[in-house]
């Protein structure tokens, strides 16, 4: 699935992402997804969604973890450094410059109006990216059957509602709870269909 890129070209891809990374995490995630899935084919839609889900249970900044993962997968150990440098250096420099300018013009009414206009765009991009990442999951669940599809819908809607109502609830509890429900259902489904692998494979003897 990967399209080979030179290290210089790989660094330039992330450099352009860093230069354009305005609008917060949801916007940057949308750009990374577009580059990785649509432009360069490093991952399929389903692979990107699974990697993003895996990153959610790791501590630290999710976008940094995603950058490290993609850098390692596409260009090896050097890719980790190239991806991080390309993403972080220009965005850090631009952020410092914008902060300095904002401190001088923050009270101007046109600046406040511009910020109010930017917020809906970032929300919209975040919703679009969430929908694109949910599609592979929903397609796979639909192929597994109606119950699996409904369970996916309920988990998406239920976790969203819980996060909205109890904003202080630790995210890790939502992630672990949702993962446990999905794992138990998959186990039940596998046992019911007889496709569950044995606890101890034939080559391994239980002591």
PDB file of C-alpha atoms in Angstrom:
ATOM      1  CA  UNK A   1       0.000   0.000   0.000  1.00  0.00           C
ATOM      2  CA  UNK A   2       2.919   2.331   0.693  1.00  0.00           C
ATOM      3  CA  UNK A   3       4.207   4.495  -2.124  1.00  0.00           C
ATOM      4  CA  UNK A   4       7.997   4.830  -1.842  1.00  0.00           C
ATOM      5  CA  UNK A   5       9.268   8.326  -1.064  1.00  0.00           C
ATOM      6  CA  UNK A   6      12.788   9.627  -0.681  1.00  0.00           C
ATOM      7  CA  UNK A   7      13.679  10.861   2.774  1.00  0.00           C
ATOM      8  CA  UNK A   8      13.836  14.421   1.484  1.00  0.00           C
ATOM      9  CA  UNK A   9      10.386  14.145  -0.061  1.00  0.00           C
ATOM     10  CA  UNK A  10       9.011  12.484   3.079  1.00  0.00           C
ATOM     11  CA  UNK A  11      10.349  15.350   5.199  1.00  0.00           C
ATOM     12  CA  UNK A  12       8.797  17.920   2.823  1.00  0.00           C
ATOM     13  CA  UNK A  13       5.386  16.244   3.166  1.00  0.00           C
ATOM     14  CA  UNK A  14       5.477  16.669   6.941  1.00  0.00           C
ATOM     15  CA  UNK A  15       6.997  20.129   6.631  1.00  0.00           C
ATOM     16  CA  UNK A  16       4.013  21.246   4.551  1.00  0.00           C
ATOM     17  CA  UNK A  17       1.679  19.694   7.123  1.00  0.00           C
ATOM     18  CA  UNK A  18       3.458  21.649   9.857  1.00  0.00           C
ATOM     19  CA  UNK A  19       3.235  24.904   7.915  1.00  0.00           C
ATOM     20  CA  UNK A  20      -0.501  24.420   7.320  1.00  0.00           C
ATOM     21  CA  UNK A  21      -1.348  23.177  10.811  1.00  0.00           C
ATOM     22  CA  UNK A  22      -3.689  26.004  11.762  1.00  0.00           C
ATOM     23  CA  UNK A  23      -6.912  25.406  13.663  1.00  0.00           C
ATOM     24  CA  UNK A  24      -6.059  22.877  16.340  1.00  0.00           C
ATOM     25  CA  UNK A  25      -5.824  19.115  16.662  1.00  0.00           C
ATOM     26  CA  UNK A  26      -8.899  18.180  14.627  1.00  0.00           C
ATOM     27  CA  UNK A  27      -7.651  20.176  11.631  1.00  0.00           C
ATOM     28  CA  UNK A  28      -4.147  18.687  11.817  1.00  0.00           C
ATOM     29  CA  UNK A  29      -5.632  15.198  12.130  1.00  0.00           C
ATOM     30  CA  UNK A  30      -7.724  15.812   9.016  1.00  0.00           C
ATOM     31  CA  UNK A  31      -4.640  16.901   7.058  1.00  0.00           C
ATOM     32  CA  UNK A  32      -2.555  13.940   8.254  1.00  0.00           C
ATOM     33  CA  UNK A  33      -5.342  11.560   7.324  1.00  0.00           C
ATOM     34  CA  UNK A  34      -5.698  13.086   3.865  1.00  0.00           C
ATOM     35  CA  UNK A  35      -1.952  12.806   3.234  1.00  0.00           C
ATOM     36  CA  UNK A  36      -1.585   9.287   4.638  1.00  0.00           C
ATOM     37  CA  UNK A  37      -4.729   7.770   3.110  1.00  0.00           C
ATOM     38  CA  UNK A  38      -5.758   9.788   0.070  1.00  0.00           C
ATOM     39  CA  UNK A  39      -2.624  11.441  -1.310  1.00  0.00           C
ATOM     40  CA  UNK A  40       0.184   8.957  -0.655  1.00  0.00           C
ATOM     41  CA  UNK A  41      -1.624   5.729   0.208  1.00  0.00           C
ATOM     42  CA  UNK A  42       0.508   4.878   3.209  1.00  0.00           C
ATOM     43  CA  UNK A  43      -2.544   3.378   4.933  1.00  0.00           C
ATOM     44  CA  UNK A  44      -6.051   2.303   4.042  1.00  0.00           C
ATOM     45  CA  UNK A  45      -9.031   4.006   5.676  1.00  0.00           C
ATOM     46  CA  UNK A  46      -9.506   1.032   7.993  1.00  0.00           C
ATOM     47  CA  UNK A  47      -5.814   0.907   8.966  1.00  0.00           C
ATOM     48  CA  UNK A  48      -5.756   4.611   9.785  1.00  0.00           C
ATOM     49  CA  UNK A  49      -8.876   4.286  11.933  1.00  0.00           C
ATOM     50  CA  UNK A  50      -7.412   1.300  13.811  1.00  0.00           C
ATOM     51  CA  UNK A  51      -4.097   3.066  14.371  1.00  0.00           C
ATOM     52  CA  UNK A  52      -5.906   6.140  15.688  1.00  0.00           C
ATOM     53  CA  UNK A  53      -7.957   3.930  18.033  1.00  0.00           C
ATOM     54  CA  UNK A  54      -4.767   2.250  19.285  1.00  0.00           C
ATOM     55  CA  UNK A  55      -3.156   5.614  19.942  1.00  0.00           C
ATOM     56  CA  UNK A  56      -6.093   6.679  22.121  1.00  0.00           C
ATOM     57  CA  UNK A  57      -5.075   4.229  24.855  1.00  0.00           C
ATOM     58  CA  UNK A  58      -1.466   5.438  24.899  1.00  0.00           C
ATOM     59  CA  UNK A  59      -0.458   8.297  27.213  1.00  0.00           C
ATOM     60  CA  UNK A  60       0.789  11.573  25.812  1.00  0.00           C
ATOM     61  CA  UNK A  61      -0.227  13.771  22.899  1.00  0.00           C
ATOM     62  CA  UNK A  62      -2.159  11.736  20.347  1.00  0.00           C
ATOM     63  CA  UNK A  63      -1.008  13.626  17.248  1.00  0.00           C
ATOM     64  CA  UNK A  64       2.641  13.224  18.271  1.00  0.00           C
ATOM     65  CA  UNK A  65       2.117   9.492  18.760  1.00  0.00           C
ATOM     66  CA  UNK A  66       0.398   9.270  15.364  1.00  0.00           C
ATOM     67  CA  UNK A  67       3.275  11.129  13.712  1.00  0.00           C
ATOM     68  CA  UNK A  68       5.807   8.760  15.282  1.00  0.00           C
ATOM     69  CA  UNK A  69       3.805   5.715  14.210  1.00  0.00           C
ATOM     70  CA  UNK A  70       3.426   6.880  10.614  1.00  0.00           C
ATOM     71  CA  UNK A  71       7.058   7.965  10.413  1.00  0.00           C
ATOM     72  CA  UNK A  72       8.259   4.564  11.649  1.00  0.00           C
ATOM     73  CA  UNK A  73       5.903   2.665   9.376  1.00  0.00           C
ATOM     74  CA  UNK A  74       6.738   4.559   6.189  1.00  0.00           C
ATOM     75  CA  UNK A  75      10.424   5.446   6.524  1.00  0.00           C
ATOM     76  CA  UNK A  76      11.782   3.425   9.434  1.00  0.00           C
ATOM     77  CA  UNK A  77      13.664   4.905  12.379  1.00  0.00           C
ATOM     78  CA  UNK A  78      14.809   7.915  10.350  1.00  0.00           C
ATOM     79  CA  UNK A  79      11.177   8.539   9.434  1.00  0.00           C
ATOM     80  CA  UNK A  80      10.312   9.166  13.089  1.00  0.00           C
ATOM     81  CA  UNK A  81      12.787  12.053  13.277  1.00  0.00           C
ATOM     82  CA  UNK A  82      11.882  13.416   9.835  1.00  0.00           C
ATOM     83  CA  UNK A  83       8.140  13.352  10.517  1.00  0.00           C
ATOM     84  CA  UNK A  84       8.436  14.968  13.950  1.00  0.00           C
ATOM     85  CA  UNK A  85      10.853  17.643  12.735  1.00  0.00           C
ATOM     86  CA  UNK A  86       8.727  18.452   9.703  1.00  0.00           C
ATOM     87  CA  UNK A  87       5.509  18.719  11.704  1.00  0.00           C
ATOM     88  CA  UNK A  88       6.761  20.496  14.812  1.00  0.00           C
ATOM     89  CA  UNK A  89       9.444  22.961  13.770  1.00  0.00           C
ATOM     90  CA  UNK A  90       7.420  25.234  11.450  1.00  0.00           C
ATOM     91  CA  UNK A  91       4.248  25.011  13.529  1.00  0.00           C
ATOM     92  CA  UNK A  92       6.151  25.910  16.722  1.00  0.00           C
ATOM     93  CA  UNK A  93       7.809  28.888  15.035  1.00  0.00           C
ATOM     94  CA  UNK A  94       4.538  30.118  13.503  1.00  0.00           C
ATOM     95  CA  UNK A  95       2.749  29.721  16.850  1.00  0.00           C
ATOM     96  CA  UNK A  96       5.341  31.876  18.610  1.00  0.00           C
ATOM     97  CA  UNK A  97       5.071  34.589  15.946  1.00  0.00           C
ATOM     98  CA  UNK A  98       1.261  34.577  16.002  1.00  0.00           C
ATOM     99  CA  UNK A  99       1.251  34.744  19.808  1.00  0.00           C
ATOM    100  CA  UNK A 100       3.498  37.809  19.715  1.00  0.00           C
ATOM    101  CA  UNK A 101       1.237  39.515  17.188  1.00  0.00           C
ATOM    102  CA  UNK A 102      -1.930  38.537  19.057  1.00  0.00           C
ATOM    103  CA  UNK A 103      -0.648  40.093  22.264  1.00  0.00           C
ATOM    104  CA  UNK A 104      -0.580  43.458  20.479  1.00  0.00           C
ATOM    105  CA  UNK A 105      -3.924  43.237  18.641  1.00  0.00           C
ATOM    106  CA  UNK A 106      -6.056  40.995  20.887  1.00  0.00           C
ATOM    107  CA  UNK A 107      -8.427  43.764  21.965  1.00  0.00           C
ATOM    108  CA  UNK A 108      -9.305  44.967  18.488  1.00  0.00           C
ATOM    109  CA  UNK A 109     -12.949  44.136  17.577  1.00  0.00           C
ATOM    110  CA  UNK A 110     -12.061  42.833  14.110  1.00  0.00           C
ATOM    111  CA  UNK A 111      -9.619  40.354  15.662  1.00  0.00           C
ATOM    112  CA  UNK A 112     -12.291  39.083  18.054  1.00  0.00           C
ATOM    113  CA  UNK A 113     -14.769  38.771  15.181  1.00  0.00           C
ATOM    114  CA  UNK A 114     -12.235  36.812  13.129  1.00  0.00           C
ATOM    115  CA  UNK A 115     -11.691  34.361  15.992  1.00  0.00           C
ATOM    116  CA  UNK A 116     -15.444  33.822  16.313  1.00  0.00           C
ATOM    117  CA  UNK A 117     -15.557  33.025  12.599  1.00  0.00           C
ATOM    118  CA  UNK A 118     -12.666  30.567  12.788  1.00  0.00           C
ATOM    119  CA  UNK A 119     -14.193  28.403  15.514  1.00  0.00           C
ATOM    120  CA  UNK A 120     -17.124  27.005  13.426  1.00  0.00           C
ATOM    121  CA  UNK A 121     -14.680  25.995  10.690  1.00  0.00           C
ATOM    122  CA  UNK A 122     -12.538  23.961  13.090  1.00  0.00           C
ATOM    123  CA  UNK A 123     -15.633  22.308  14.553  1.00  0.00           C
ATOM    124  CA  UNK A 124     -16.881  21.443  11.071  1.00  0.00           C
ATOM    125  CA  UNK A 125     -13.535  19.967  10.051  1.00  0.00           C
ATOM    126  CA  UNK A 126     -13.457  17.921  13.222  1.00  0.00           C
ATOM    127  CA  UNK A 127     -16.926  16.524  12.542  1.00  0.00           C
ATOM    128  CA  UNK A 128     -15.982  15.703   8.943  1.00  0.00           C
ATOM    129  CA  UNK A 129     -12.828  13.871  10.040  1.00  0.00           C
ATOM    130  CA  UNK A 130     -14.765  11.959  12.695  1.00  0.00           C
ATOM    131  CA  UNK A 131     -17.291  10.854  10.077  1.00  0.00           C
ATOM    132  CA  UNK A 132     -14.537   9.741   7.675  1.00  0.00           C
ATOM    133  CA  UNK A 133     -12.879   7.718  10.414  1.00  0.00           C
ATOM    134  CA  UNK A 134     -16.172   6.167  11.505  1.00  0.00           C
ATOM    135  CA  UNK A 135     -17.098   4.994   7.997  1.00  0.00           C
ATOM    136  CA  UNK A 136     -14.626   2.041   7.817  1.00  0.00           C
ATOM    137  CA  UNK A 137     -15.814   0.848  11.226  1.00  0.00           C
ATOM    138  CA  UNK A 138     -19.474   1.075  10.212  1.00  0.00           C
ATOM    139  CA  UNK A 139     -18.837  -0.685   6.884  1.00  0.00           C
ATOM    140  CA  UNK A 140     -17.039  -3.553   8.605  1.00  0.00           C
ATOM    141  CA  UNK A 141     -19.728  -3.806  11.272  1.00  0.00           C
ATOM    142  CA  UNK A 142     -22.423  -3.840   8.585  1.00  0.00           C
ATOM    143  CA  UNK A 143     -20.715  -6.783   6.882  1.00  0.00           C
ATOM    144  CA  UNK A 144     -20.632  -8.650  10.207  1.00  0.00           C
ATOM    145  CA  UNK A 145     -24.379  -8.311  10.660  1.00  0.00           C
ATOM    146  CA  UNK A 146     -27.159  -6.143  11.978  1.00  0.00           C
ATOM    147  CA  UNK A 147     -26.313  -6.620  15.662  1.00  0.00           C
ATOM    148  CA  UNK A 148     -22.680  -5.636  15.146  1.00  0.00           C
ATOM    149  CA  UNK A 149     -23.750  -2.565  13.174  1.00  0.00           C
ATOM    150  CA  UNK A 150     -26.226  -1.489  15.849  1.00  0.00           C
ATOM    151  CA  UNK A 151     -23.620  -2.039  18.570  1.00  0.00           C
ATOM    152  CA  UNK A 152     -21.197   0.256  16.733  1.00  0.00           C
ATOM    153  CA  UNK A 153     -23.879   2.940  16.414  1.00  0.00           C
ATOM    154  CA  UNK A 154     -24.751   2.637  20.104  1.00  0.00           C
ATOM    155  CA  UNK A 155     -21.114   2.854  21.180  1.00  0.00           C
ATOM    156  CA  UNK A 156     -20.530   5.965  19.065  1.00  0.00           C
ATOM    157  CA  UNK A 157     -23.708   7.691  20.233  1.00  0.00           C
ATOM    158  CA  UNK A 158     -23.420   6.474  23.823  1.00  0.00           C
ATOM    159  CA  UNK A 159     -19.812   7.539  24.307  1.00  0.00           C
ATOM    160  CA  UNK A 160     -20.580  10.902  22.734  1.00  0.00           C
ATOM    161  CA  UNK A 161     -23.539  11.415  25.081  1.00  0.00           C
ATOM    162  CA  UNK A 162     -21.565  10.344  28.151  1.00  0.00           C
ATOM    163  CA  UNK A 163     -18.682  12.650  27.227  1.00  0.00           C
ATOM    164  CA  UNK A 164     -21.128  15.535  26.784  1.00  0.00           C
ATOM    165  CA  UNK A 165     -22.986  14.923  30.054  1.00  0.00           C
ATOM    166  CA  UNK A 166     -20.008  14.033  32.221  1.00  0.00           C
ATOM    167  CA  UNK A 167     -17.184  16.076  30.774  1.00  0.00           C
ATOM    168  CA  UNK A 168     -14.896  15.348  33.712  1.00  0.00           C
ATOM    169  CA  UNK A 169     -15.119  11.599  33.313  1.00  0.00           C
ATOM    170  CA  UNK A 170     -11.602  10.241  32.565  1.00  0.00           C
ATOM    171  CA  UNK A 171     -11.299   9.454  28.871  1.00  0.00           C
ATOM    172  CA  UNK A 172      -9.456   6.230  29.627  1.00  0.00           C
ATOM    173  CA  UNK A 173     -12.601   4.873  31.324  1.00  0.00           C
ATOM    174  CA  UNK A 174     -14.655   5.510  28.194  1.00  0.00           C
ATOM    175  CA  UNK A 175     -12.000   3.900  26.000  1.00  0.00           C
ATOM    176  CA  UNK A 176     -11.597   0.842  28.220  1.00  0.00           C
ATOM    177  CA  UNK A 177     -15.344   0.452  28.727  1.00  0.00           C
ATOM    178  CA  UNK A 178     -16.124   0.686  25.022  1.00  0.00           C
ATOM    179  CA  UNK A 179     -13.270  -1.661  24.163  1.00  0.00           C
ATOM    180  CA  UNK A 180     -14.422  -4.189  26.766  1.00  0.00           C
ATOM    181  CA  UNK A 181     -17.991  -4.180  25.434  1.00  0.00           C
ATOM    182  CA  UNK A 182     -16.793  -4.704  21.860  1.00  0.00           C
ATOM    183  CA  UNK A 183     -14.359  -7.437  22.924  1.00  0.00           C
ATOM    184  CA  UNK A 184     -17.017  -9.320  24.896  1.00  0.00           C
ATOM    185  CA  UNK A 185     -19.458  -9.138  22.003  1.00  0.00           C
ATOM    186  CA  UNK A 186     -16.805 -10.377  19.585  1.00  0.00           C
ATOM    187  CA  UNK A 187     -15.967 -13.252  21.954  1.00  0.00           C
ATOM    188  CA  UNK A 188     -19.647 -14.168  22.262  1.00  0.00           C
ATOM    189  CA  UNK A 189     -20.067 -14.018  18.491  1.00  0.00           C
ATOM    190  CA  UNK A 190     -16.979 -16.156  17.863  1.00  0.00           C
ATOM    191  CA  UNK A 191     -18.031 -18.814  20.404  1.00  0.00           C
ATOM    192  CA  UNK A 192     -21.553 -18.892  18.991  1.00  0.00           C
ATOM    193  CA  UNK A 193     -20.306 -19.424  15.422  1.00  0.00           C
ATOM    194  CA  UNK A 194     -17.606 -21.872  16.479  1.00  0.00           C
ATOM    195  CA  UNK A 195     -14.799 -19.689  15.112  1.00  0.00           C
ATOM    196  CA  UNK A 196     -13.167 -18.898  18.448  1.00  0.00           C
ATOM    197  CA  UNK A 197      -9.528 -20.102  18.476  1.00  0.00           C
ATOM    198  CA  UNK A 198      -8.521 -22.588  21.197  1.00  0.00           C
ATOM    199  CA  UNK A 199      -7.046 -21.139  24.345  1.00  0.00           C
ATOM    200  CA  UNK A 200      -3.950 -23.313  23.899  1.00  0.00           C
ATOM    201  CA  UNK A 201      -2.980 -23.993  20.251  1.00  0.00           C
ATOM    202  CA  UNK A 202      -1.989 -27.587  19.398  1.00  0.00           C
ATOM    203  CA  UNK A 203       1.686 -26.630  19.386  1.00  0.00           C
ATOM    204  CA  UNK A 204       1.482 -25.255  22.938  1.00  0.00           C
ATOM    205  CA  UNK A 205       0.777 -27.514  25.875  1.00  0.00           C
ATOM    206  CA  UNK A 206      -0.771 -26.143  29.008  1.00  0.00           C
ATOM    207  CA  UNK A 207       1.294 -26.870  32.047  1.00  0.00           C
TER     208      UNK A 207
END
